[in-house]
Coordinates of C-alpha atoms and ligand atoms in Angstrom, one line a residue:
M1 CA 33.7 11.6 48.9
A2 CA 32.9 8.0 48.8
F3 CA 29.3 8.9 49.9
S4 CA 29.0 11.6 47.0
L5 CA 30.2 8.9 44.5
L6 CA 27.6 6.6 45.7
L7 CA 24.9 9.2 45.4
V8 CA 25.9 10.0 41.8
A9 CA 25.9 6.3 41.0
C10 CA 22.5 5.8 42.5
G11 CA 21.3 8.9 40.6
L12 CA 22.7 7.3 37.3
V13 CA 21.1 4.0 37.9
A14 CA 17.7 5.5 38.8
F15 CA 17.9 7.7 35.7
C16 CA 18.7 4.7 33.5
L17 CA 16.0 2.6 35.0
Y18 CA 13.5 5.4 34.5
S19 CA 14.5 5.9 30.9
T20 CA 14.3 2.2 30.1
V21 CA 10.8 1.9 31.6
Q22 CA 9.7 5.0 29.7
W23 CA 11.2 3.5 26.5
L24 CA 9.5 0.2 27.0
L25 CA 6.1 1.9 27.6
T26 CA 6.5 4.0 24.6
C27 CA 7.3 0.8 22.5
R28 CA 4.2 -1.0 23.8
R29 CA 2.0 2.1 23.2
R30 CA 3.2 2.4 19.6
S31 CA 2.9 -1.3 18.9
L32 CA -0.7 -1.2 20.3
M33 CA -1.4 1.8 18.1
K34 CA -0.2 0.1 14.9
R35 CA -2.1 -3.1 15.7
Q36 CA -5.4 -1.2 16.4
H37 CA -5.1 0.7 13.1
G38 CA -3.9 -2.2 11.0
C39 CA -0.7 -0.2 10.1
L40 CA 1.8 -1.6 7.8
P41 CA 5.3 -0.2 7.2
A42 CA 5.8 1.8 4.0
K43 CA 8.0 0.6 1.3
Q44 CA 11.8 1.3 2.1
L45 CA 14.0 2.8 -0.5
P46 CA 17.0 0.3 -0.7
Q47 CA 19.9 2.0 1.1
L48 CA 23.5 0.9 1.5
D49 CA 23.7 2.9 4.7
P50 CA 20.2 2.7 6.2
I51 CA 21.4 4.5 9.5
M52 CA 23.0 7.7 8.5
G53 CA 21.8 7.5 5.0
T54 CA 25.1 8.8 3.6
D55 CA 24.4 7.1 0.1
I56 CA 21.0 9.0 -0.1
V57 CA 22.7 12.3 1.0
M58 CA 25.4 11.9 -1.5
Q59 CA 23.0 11.1 -4.2
N60 CA 20.8 14.1 -3.4
L61 CA 23.7 16.5 -3.3
E62 CA 25.3 15.1 -6.6
A63 CA 21.9 15.4 -8.3
A64 CA 21.3 18.9 -7.0
K65 CA 24.8 20.0 -8.4
K66 CA 23.8 18.7 -11.8
H67 CA 20.5 20.4 -11.7
G68 CA 18.7 17.2 -11.5
F69 CA 17.3 16.7 -8.0
L70 CA 13.6 16.7 -9.2
D71 CA 14.3 14.2 -11.8
L72 CA 16.0 11.9 -9.2
L73 CA 12.9 12.2 -7.1
R74 CA 10.8 11.2 -10.1
T75 CA 12.9 8.2 -10.8
R76 CA 12.6 7.0 -7.1
H77 CA 8.9 7.4 -7.1
A78 CA 8.6 5.7 -10.6
T79 CA 10.5 2.6 -9.0
N80 CA 9.1 2.8 -5.6
G81 CA 5.5 3.9 -6.0
L82 CA 3.6 6.9 -4.4
T83 CA 5.1 6.6 -0.9
F84 CA 8.4 5.1 0.5
T85 CA 10.6 5.9 3.4
T86 CA 14.3 6.9 3.5
N87 CA 16.5 7.0 6.5
T88 CA 19.1 9.9 6.9
Y89 CA 20.9 11.2 9.9
L90 CA 19.0 8.8 12.3
R91 CA 15.7 10.2 11.1
T92 CA 13.0 8.5 8.9
T93 CA 11.4 10.5 6.1
I94 CA 8.3 9.5 4.4
N95 CA 8.5 10.6 0.8
T96 CA 5.2 10.9 -1.0
C97 CA 3.4 12.2 -3.9
D98 CA 0.0 10.6 -2.9
P99 CA -2.6 13.3 -2.8
T100 CA -4.6 11.5 -0.1
L101 CA -1.6 11.3 2.2
I102 CA -0.7 15.0 1.5
Q103 CA -4.4 16.1 2.3
N104 CA -4.3 14.2 5.5
V105 CA -1.0 15.8 6.5
L106 CA -2.0 19.4 5.5
S107 CA -5.6 19.4 6.3
F108 CA -7.5 16.6 8.2
Q109 CA -4.6 16.0 10.6
F110 CA -3.1 19.5 10.6
Q111 CA -2.7 19.4 14.4
D112 CA -0.3 16.4 14.2
F113 CA 2.1 18.0 12.0
G114 CA 4.1 21.2 12.0
M115 CA 7.2 23.0 10.4
G116 CA 9.3 21.4 13.3
P117 CA 12.4 22.5 15.0
L118 CA 14.6 21.4 12.0
R119 CA 13.2 23.9 9.7
R120 CA 13.1 26.6 12.4
K121 CA 16.7 26.2 13.2
S122 CA 17.8 26.1 9.4
A123 CA 15.8 29.1 8.5
S124 CA 16.0 31.3 11.7
P125 CA 19.2 33.2 10.9
L126 CA 17.2 34.8 7.9
L127 CA 13.5 34.3 8.7
G128 CA 13.7 34.7 12.5
Q129 CA 10.3 33.8 14.0
G130 CA 8.4 34.4 10.8
I131 CA 5.2 32.9 9.5
F132 CA 7.4 30.1 7.6
T133 CA 9.3 28.9 10.5
T134 CA 6.5 29.0 13.4
D135 CA 3.8 26.7 14.5
D136 CA 0.8 26.7 16.8
E137 CA -0.3 30.0 18.5
I138 CA 2.6 32.2 17.2
W139 CA 1.9 31.0 13.6
A140 CA -1.9 31.6 14.2
H141 CA -1.3 35.0 15.5
Q142 CA 1.0 35.9 12.4
R143 CA -1.5 34.6 10.0
A144 CA -4.3 36.6 11.6
L145 CA -2.0 39.7 11.4
I146 CA -1.5 39.4 7.7
R147 CA -5.0 38.3 6.6
P148 CA -6.6 41.7 6.1
S149 CA -3.8 42.6 3.7
F150 CA -5.2 40.1 1.1
V151 CA -8.7 41.5 0.9
R152 CA -9.9 41.8 -2.8
A153 CA -9.5 45.6 -2.8
Q154 CA -5.8 45.4 -2.3
V155 CA -5.2 42.4 -4.4
T156 CA -6.9 43.8 -7.5
D157 CA -5.3 47.3 -7.3
F158 CA -3.2 47.5 -10.4
S159 CA -1.6 50.8 -9.3
I160 CA 0.7 48.4 -7.2
F161 CA 2.4 46.9 -10.3
G162 CA 1.4 49.1 -13.3
H163 CA 4.4 51.4 -13.4
H164 CA 6.9 48.5 -12.7
V165 CA 5.6 46.7 -15.8
D166 CA 6.0 50.0 -17.7
Q167 CA 9.6 50.1 -16.5
L168 CA 10.0 46.5 -17.7
I169 CA 8.9 47.2 -21.2
A170 CA 11.0 50.2 -21.4
L171 CA 14.1 48.2 -20.2
I172 CA 13.4 45.6 -22.8
S173 CA 13.4 48.2 -25.5
R174 CA 16.6 49.9 -24.1
R175 CA 18.3 46.5 -24.3
N176 CA 17.5 46.1 -28.0
Y177 CA 14.7 43.5 -27.2
E178 CA 17.2 40.7 -26.4
V179 CA 17.0 39.9 -22.7
D180 CA 17.1 37.3 -20.1
L181 CA 13.6 37.7 -19.0
Q182 CA 14.0 35.6 -15.8
Q183 CA 16.5 38.0 -14.4
L184 CA 14.1 41.0 -15.2
F185 CA 11.2 39.4 -13.7
F186 CA 13.1 38.8 -10.4
R187 CA 14.1 42.5 -10.3
M188 CA 10.5 43.8 -11.2
V189 CA 8.7 41.6 -8.7
L190 CA 11.1 42.7 -6.0
D191 CA 10.4 46.3 -7.0
S192 CA 6.6 46.0 -7.1
N193 CA 6.4 43.8 -3.9
S194 CA 8.7 46.0 -1.9
E195 CA 6.6 49.0 -2.7
Y196 CA 3.5 47.2 -1.6
M197 CA 5.1 46.0 1.5
F198 CA 7.6 48.7 2.5
G199 CA 5.9 51.7 0.8
E200 CA 9.1 52.2 -1.2
S201 CA 10.3 50.2 -4.2
V202 CA 13.9 48.8 -4.0
G203 CA 14.5 50.2 -7.3
M204 CA 16.2 47.3 -9.1
M205 CA 14.6 48.1 -12.5
S206 CA 16.3 51.5 -12.9
E207 CA 19.6 51.3 -14.9
N208 CA 21.3 52.9 -12.0
A209 CA 19.8 51.2 -9.1
S210 CA 21.4 52.3 -5.9
E211 CA 24.4 50.5 -4.3
A212 CA 22.1 49.7 -1.2
A213 CA 19.4 48.2 -3.5
T214 CA 22.0 46.1 -5.4
T215 CA 23.5 44.9 -2.1
F216 CA 20.3 44.1 -0.7
H217 CA 19.2 42.0 -3.8
H218 CA 22.5 40.0 -3.7
A219 CA 22.3 39.5 0.0
L220 CA 18.7 38.1 -0.2
D221 CA 19.9 35.6 -2.8
Y222 CA 22.9 34.5 -0.8
A223 CA 21.0 34.1 2.5
Q224 CA 18.5 32.2 0.8
Q225 CA 20.9 29.9 -0.7
G226 CA 22.6 29.4 2.7
T227 CA 19.2 28.7 4.2
I228 CA 18.5 25.9 1.7
L229 CA 21.8 24.4 2.3
R230 CA 21.2 24.3 6.1
L231 CA 17.9 22.6 5.5
R232 CA 19.5 20.0 3.4
L233 CA 22.2 19.4 6.0
G234 CA 19.5 18.6 8.5
N235 CA 21.1 17.4 11.9
L236 CA 24.6 18.3 10.4
M237 CA 23.6 21.9 10.1
F238 CA 26.2 22.8 12.8
T239 CA 28.9 22.3 10.1
H240 CA 27.6 25.2 8.1
R241 CA 30.0 27.9 9.2
D242 CA 29.8 30.6 6.5
Q243 CA 30.4 34.2 7.7
K244 CA 29.1 35.6 4.3
F245 CA 25.8 34.0 5.0
R246 CA 25.6 35.6 8.5
E247 CA 26.6 38.9 6.9
S248 CA 24.0 38.6 4.1
C249 CA 21.2 37.9 6.8
G250 CA 22.4 41.0 8.6
T251 CA 22.2 43.1 5.3
V252 CA 18.7 42.0 4.7
H253 CA 17.7 42.6 8.3
A254 CA 19.4 46.1 8.3
Y255 CA 17.5 46.9 5.0
A256 CA 14.2 45.9 6.4
D257 CA 14.9 47.7 9.8
K258 CA 14.9 51.0 8.1
F259 CA 11.3 50.5 7.0
V260 CA 10.2 49.0 10.2
A261 CA 11.4 52.2 11.9
Q262 CA 9.4 54.2 9.4
A263 CA 6.3 52.1 10.1
L264 CA 6.6 52.6 13.8
E265 CA 7.0 56.4 13.2
F266 CA 3.7 56.1 11.1
R267 CA 2.0 54.2 14.0
R268 CA 3.0 57.1 16.4
Q269 CA 1.5 59.6 14.0
Q270 CA -1.6 57.5 13.6
S271 CA -2.2 57.5 17.4
S272 CA -1.8 61.3 17.5
F273 CA -3.9 61.9 14.3
P274 CA -6.5 59.0 13.5
S275 CA -6.4 58.1 9.9
E276 CA -9.8 59.5 8.9
K277 CA -8.8 62.8 10.2
M278 CA -5.5 62.8 8.3
D279 CA -6.9 61.8 5.0
K280 CA -9.6 64.4 5.3
D281 CA -7.2 67.2 6.3
E282 CA -4.8 66.3 3.5
G283 CA -7.4 65.7 0.9
V284 CA -5.7 62.6 -0.3
R285 CA -6.2 58.8 0.2
Q286 CA -3.2 57.3 1.7
K287 CA -1.3 54.6 -0.2
Y288 CA -1.8 51.0 1.1
V289 CA 1.4 49.9 2.7
F290 CA 1.4 46.4 4.2
L291 CA 4.1 47.2 6.9
N292 CA 2.0 50.1 8.2
E293 CA -0.9 47.9 8.6
L294 CA 1.1 45.4 10.5
A295 CA 2.4 48.1 12.8
K296 CA -1.2 49.0 13.8
D297 CA -1.3 45.6 15.6
T298 CA 2.2 45.3 17.0
E299 CA 5.1 47.6 17.8
D300 CA 7.6 44.9 18.2
P301 CA 10.3 45.9 15.7
I302 CA 11.8 42.3 15.4
M303 CA 8.3 40.7 14.9
L304 CA 7.6 43.3 12.2
R305 CA 11.0 42.7 10.5
D306 CA 10.5 38.8 10.5
Q307 CA 7.1 39.1 9.0
I308 CA 8.2 41.5 6.3
V309 CA 11.3 39.4 5.3
N310 CA 9.2 36.3 5.2
M311 CA 6.7 38.0 3.1
L312 CA 9.1 39.4 0.7
L313 CA 10.8 36.0 0.0
A314 CA 7.5 34.3 -0.2
A315 CA 6.2 36.6 -2.9
R316 CA 9.4 37.4 -4.9
D317 CA 10.9 34.1 -6.1
T318 CA 7.5 32.3 -6.6
T319 CA 5.9 34.9 -8.6
A320 CA 9.1 35.6 -10.6
G321 CA 9.6 31.9 -11.1
L322 CA 6.1 31.5 -12.5
L323 CA 6.5 34.4 -14.9
A324 CA 10.0 33.0 -16.0
F325 CA 8.5 29.5 -16.7
V326 CA 5.5 31.0 -18.7
F327 CA 8.0 32.9 -21.0
F328 CA 10.3 29.9 -21.2
M329 CA 7.5 27.9 -22.6
L330 CA 6.0 30.6 -24.8
A331 CA 9.5 31.2 -26.4
R332 CA 9.4 27.4 -27.4
R333 CA 5.7 27.2 -28.3
P334 CA 4.7 29.9 -31.0
D335 CA 1.3 28.0 -31.3
V336 CA 0.6 28.8 -27.7
W337 CA 1.9 32.3 -28.0
D338 CA -0.3 33.1 -30.9
K339 CA -3.4 31.6 -29.2
L340 CA -2.7 33.4 -26.0
R341 CA -2.0 36.8 -27.8
A342 CA -5.3 36.5 -29.6
D343 CA -7.1 35.8 -26.3
V344 CA -5.5 38.7 -24.5
L345 CA -6.1 41.3 -27.5
E346 CA -9.8 40.2 -27.6
H347 CA -10.4 41.2 -24.0
Y348 CA -7.8 43.8 -23.4
C349 CA -9.1 47.3 -22.5
E350 CA -7.3 50.6 -21.5
P351 CA -6.8 50.8 -18.6
L352 CA -6.6 47.1 -18.0
T353 CA -9.2 46.0 -15.4
Y354 CA -9.5 42.9 -13.2
E355 CA -12.7 41.9 -14.9
A356 CA -11.0 42.0 -18.3
L357 CA -8.3 39.7 -16.9
M358 CA -10.9 37.2 -15.7
D359 CA -12.2 37.0 -19.1
M360 CA -8.9 35.9 -20.6
K361 CA -9.7 32.2 -20.2
Y362 CA -6.7 30.8 -22.1
L363 CA -4.4 32.9 -20.0
R364 CA -5.7 31.1 -17.0
Y365 CA -5.0 27.8 -18.6
V366 CA -1.5 28.8 -19.5
I367 CA -0.8 29.8 -16.0
H368 CA -2.3 26.6 -14.6
E369 CA -0.4 24.5 -16.9
T370 CA 2.8 26.3 -16.1
L371 CA 2.2 25.9 -12.3
R372 CA 1.4 22.3 -13.0
L373 CA 4.8 21.3 -14.8
F374 CA 6.9 23.8 -12.9
P375 CA 5.4 24.4 -9.4
P376 CA 7.6 27.2 -7.7
I377 CA 7.6 25.1 -4.5
A378 CA 8.4 21.9 -5.9
T379 CA 9.0 20.0 -2.7
N380 CA 7.8 20.6 0.8
S381 CA 7.8 19.0 4.1
R382 CA 6.2 18.7 7.6
M383 CA 7.3 17.0 10.8
A384 CA 5.0 15.0 13.1
N385 CA 4.7 16.6 16.4
K386 CA 3.3 13.4 18.1
D387 CA 2.9 9.8 17.2
T388 CA 0.0 9.5 14.7
V389 CA -1.5 7.3 11.9
L390 CA -2.1 8.3 8.3
P391 CA -5.0 6.3 6.5
V392 CA -2.6 5.5 3.5
G393 CA 1.0 5.2 2.6
G394 CA 1.6 1.6 4.3
G395 CA 2.2 -1.6 2.8
P396 CA 3.9 -2.5 -0.5
D397 CA 1.0 -0.9 -2.5
G398 CA 0.9 2.3 -0.2
K399 CA -2.9 1.7 0.6
S400 CA -2.7 0.5 4.2
P401 CA -2.7 2.9 7.3
L402 CA 0.8 4.1 8.0
F403 CA 2.2 4.7 11.6
V404 CA 4.3 7.9 11.8
K405 CA 6.5 8.4 14.9
K406 CA 6.9 11.7 16.6
H407 CA 9.7 13.9 14.8
H408 CA 9.5 11.8 11.7
V409 CA 9.3 13.8 8.5
V410 CA 6.8 13.7 5.6
T411 CA 8.2 15.2 2.4
Y412 CA 5.9 15.7 -0.5
S413 CA 6.7 16.7 -4.1
T414 CA 4.2 18.7 -6.1
F415 CA 6.7 18.5 -9.0
V416 CA 6.5 14.7 -9.1
M417 CA 2.7 14.5 -8.4
H418 CA 1.8 17.1 -11.1
R419 CA 3.5 15.0 -13.7
R420 CA 1.9 11.6 -12.7
K421 CA 0.1 10.0 -15.7
E422 CA -2.6 8.4 -13.4
F423 CA -3.7 12.1 -12.3
F424 CA -3.1 14.0 -15.6
G425 CA -3.3 11.5 -18.4
E426 CA -0.8 9.9 -20.8
D427 CA 0.4 13.3 -22.0
A428 CA 1.2 14.5 -18.4
E429 CA 4.7 15.4 -19.5
E430 CA 3.4 17.7 -22.2
F431 CA 2.8 21.4 -22.0
R432 CA -0.8 21.5 -23.1
P433 CA -2.9 24.5 -21.6
E434 CA -6.0 23.1 -23.4
R435 CA -6.3 20.3 -20.8
W436 CA -7.6 22.9 -18.4
E437 CA -10.9 23.3 -20.4
N438 CA -12.2 20.2 -18.6
L439 CA -9.8 19.6 -15.7
R440 CA -11.1 20.2 -12.1
P441 CA -8.4 18.6 -10.1
G442 CA -8.4 18.1 -6.3
W443 CA -5.4 17.7 -4.1
E444 CA -3.4 16.3 -7.0
F445 CA -2.8 19.8 -8.2
L446 CA -1.4 21.8 -5.3
P447 CA 0.7 24.8 -6.3
F448 CA -0.3 26.9 -3.4
N449 CA -0.6 24.3 -0.8
G450 CA -3.9 23.4 1.0
G451 CA -5.5 23.3 4.4
P452 CA -5.1 26.1 7.1
R453 CA -1.6 27.0 5.8
I454 CA -2.7 27.5 2.2
C455 CA -0.8 30.3 0.5
P456 CA -2.6 33.6 1.4
G457 CA -0.8 35.5 -1.4
Q458 CA -2.4 33.2 -4.1
K459 CA -4.7 35.7 -5.6
F460 CA -2.2 38.5 -5.3
A461 CA 0.4 36.3 -7.2
L462 CA -2.2 35.2 -9.9
T463 CA -3.4 38.7 -10.4
E464 CA 0.2 40.1 -10.6
A465 CA 1.3 37.4 -13.0
S466 CA -1.8 37.7 -15.2
Y467 CA -1.5 41.5 -15.4
T468 CA 2.2 41.2 -16.3
I469 CA 1.7 38.6 -19.0
A470 CA -1.3 40.4 -20.6
R471 CA 0.7 43.8 -20.7
L472 CA 3.7 41.9 -22.3
L473 CA 1.6 40.1 -25.0
R474 CA 0.0 43.5 -25.9
A475 CA 3.3 45.3 -26.1
F476 CA 5.2 42.6 -28.1
S477 CA 4.0 40.7 -31.1
K478 CA 6.5 37.9 -31.1
V479 CA 9.0 36.1 -28.8
E480 CA 12.0 34.0 -30.2
N481 CA 14.0 31.6 -28.1
L482 CA 17.7 32.4 -28.0
D483 CA 18.7 29.3 -26.0
P484 CA 19.0 25.9 -27.7
T485 CA 19.2 24.0 -24.4
D486 CA 16.3 22.5 -22.5
W487 CA 15.4 23.8 -18.9
R488 CA 18.0 23.3 -16.3
E489 CA 16.5 23.2 -12.7
Q490 CA 17.7 25.7 -10.0
L491 CA 16.2 24.7 -6.7
T492 CA 16.6 27.0 -3.8
L493 CA 13.6 27.8 -1.6
S494 CA 11.7 27.9 -4.9
L495 CA 12.2 26.4 -8.4
T496 CA 13.7 28.6 -11.0
L497 CA 15.7 28.3 -14.3
N498 CA 19.4 27.8 -14.0
N499 CA 19.8 28.8 -17.7
G500 CA 17.3 31.7 -17.4
V501 CA 14.9 32.8 -20.2
L502 CA 16.9 34.1 -23.0
C503 CA 14.9 35.6 -25.9
R504 CA 14.3 38.2 -28.4
L505 CA 11.0 40.1 -28.3
T506 CA 9.5 41.9 -31.3
P507 CA 7.6 45.3 -30.5
A508 CA 4.0 45.4 -31.6
E509 CA 3.1 47.8 -34.4
Ligands
HEM601 C1 3.0 32.0 -7.9 C2 3.2 32.5 -6.6 C3 3.2 31.8 -5.4 C4 3.1 30.4 -5.1 C5 3.3 29.1 -6.1 C6 3.1 30.2 -3.6 C7 3.1 29.0 -3.1 C8 3.1 28.8 -1.7 C9 3.1 27.6 -0.9 C10 3.2 26.2 -1.7 C11 3.0 27.8 0.3 C12 3.2 26.8 1.4 C13 4.5 26.8 2.1 C14 4.6 25.9 3.3 O1 3.7 25.7 4.0 O2 5.7 25.3 3.5 C15 3.0 29.3 0.5 C16 2.9 30.0 1.7 C17 2.8 31.3 1.9 N1 2.8 32.2 0.9 FE1 2.8 31.8 -1.2 N2 3.0 31.5 -3.1 C18 3.1 32.4 -4.1 C19 3.0 33.8 -4.0 C20 2.8 34.5 -2.8 C21 2.8 35.8 -2.6 C22 2.7 36.9 -3.7 C23 2.6 36.1 -1.3 C24 2.5 37.4 -0.6 C25 2.2 38.6 -1.1 C26 2.8 34.8 -0.6 C27 2.7 34.7 0.8 C28 2.8 33.5 1.4 C29 2.8 33.3 2.8 C30 2.8 34.4 3.9 C31 2.9 32.0 3.1 C32 2.9 31.3 4.6 C33 1.5 30.8 4.9 C34 1.5 30.1 6.2 O3 2.4 29.4 6.6 O4 0.4 30.2 6.9 N3 2.9 33.9 -1.5 N4 2.9 29.8 -0.8

């Protein structure tokens, strides 16, 4: 007995000694690295509780509740500069809106940063091992898997969204032209994207949408809100015990599983009857279905489900949010509406073509200006997967090299960066699409991210948004704002309007 106790005590002492030596060696290596690169610490946001950061967390939660989180971020950057650090839950976060620093994290030093275990853990109940939560080889494999789906032929095929816009226009008319456009855009984008991805539309635009469709729609929203809450809780994620959240994730998965089973059946048929033969025999060209294409490369049902749920989420809220903000601005700016409508009508052709859309320059400016002021992914982050040094961010002016410890987080805000006067001029706060006539920004305009993880759906989203806007401006001659209030931020995984886009449209003669 005594001998066993002695053994345990010796083991403990050896472990403590080993840990202490390791810790000392790491400290020495880190201070050498800092000295070699001339690193200076970043400015630190003044905190009452610099260890757990309860003051910062409370401030963040309070601001989010009042729809003012992004404004709070802007105020912090206005007083502390482009880059500063905060400490929360024993972790240091580097907060930045410096394009040089962001470019290094996302591109030049891509290998040093990843999504990290925190993001994976918070999002995995909904997103599993999907493209948004994985790093390294698993991510690279998934990225390679979806790449062929974004070739130009698929992206510019308007048959994917044409009849969903028809349905939208018909629905606006049935509702006597007074609608919340944001709500309708969310339904329409879910319908068109689900058709592209599953081969079958969810059917939310129909007045009598099925119960399964409505349940799926609500479950997707609830599961997404829960995911963002878990992300905000960080290391305290274990306190999130919401049965409805788990059930909502289950509902979303069950809905997707139905289509995964169909895709695997398609795969079995394909291996029995190669596609060329089937096409020729049936005399028809098969409709492009994203999930079927994925199923050619893998028959792992969970992998297929994770991919499709990630894609659906990536595509729905961002594109619908962009459309909502475009019409939010148009309803408040009749001058921009008139100019945009003139541009659309000048180049419009029946049926509308990709080339005609490309000729609508002012339409492009309006979309860029909306993405600048209201980027759908308004804040984002990466975690250092090893000790590293960034060339900027350190020192009181943020211009010296900055040491980043393994597992420290870099959070960047495109919302704040896109509104900085030093990048976009004195009128950076103003909605002025004309600025894009001469603007060729670099990393200071980043709605679709940059580097190897740049949004693969960028072209798809811009085409869907341009097509929808052009069709609506052709169908309606006027838009009137029915909401006297300013925009109120609704920040989940993407940025939307808490007050929606209430407006009255006038049908064109
Ligand atoms: C206006 C619309 C859109 C915006 C502003 C947008 C923006 C972004 C941003 C900022 C990211 C980077 C996220 C991160 O790294 O944390 C991203 C990633 C991604 N987006 Fe989009 N997106 C849009 C539409 C779409 C659409 C329509 C699709 C698919 C059809 C799509 C698919 C993806 C995927 C799969 C990723 C993950 C890429 C990776 O990690 O390698 N997006 N998007």
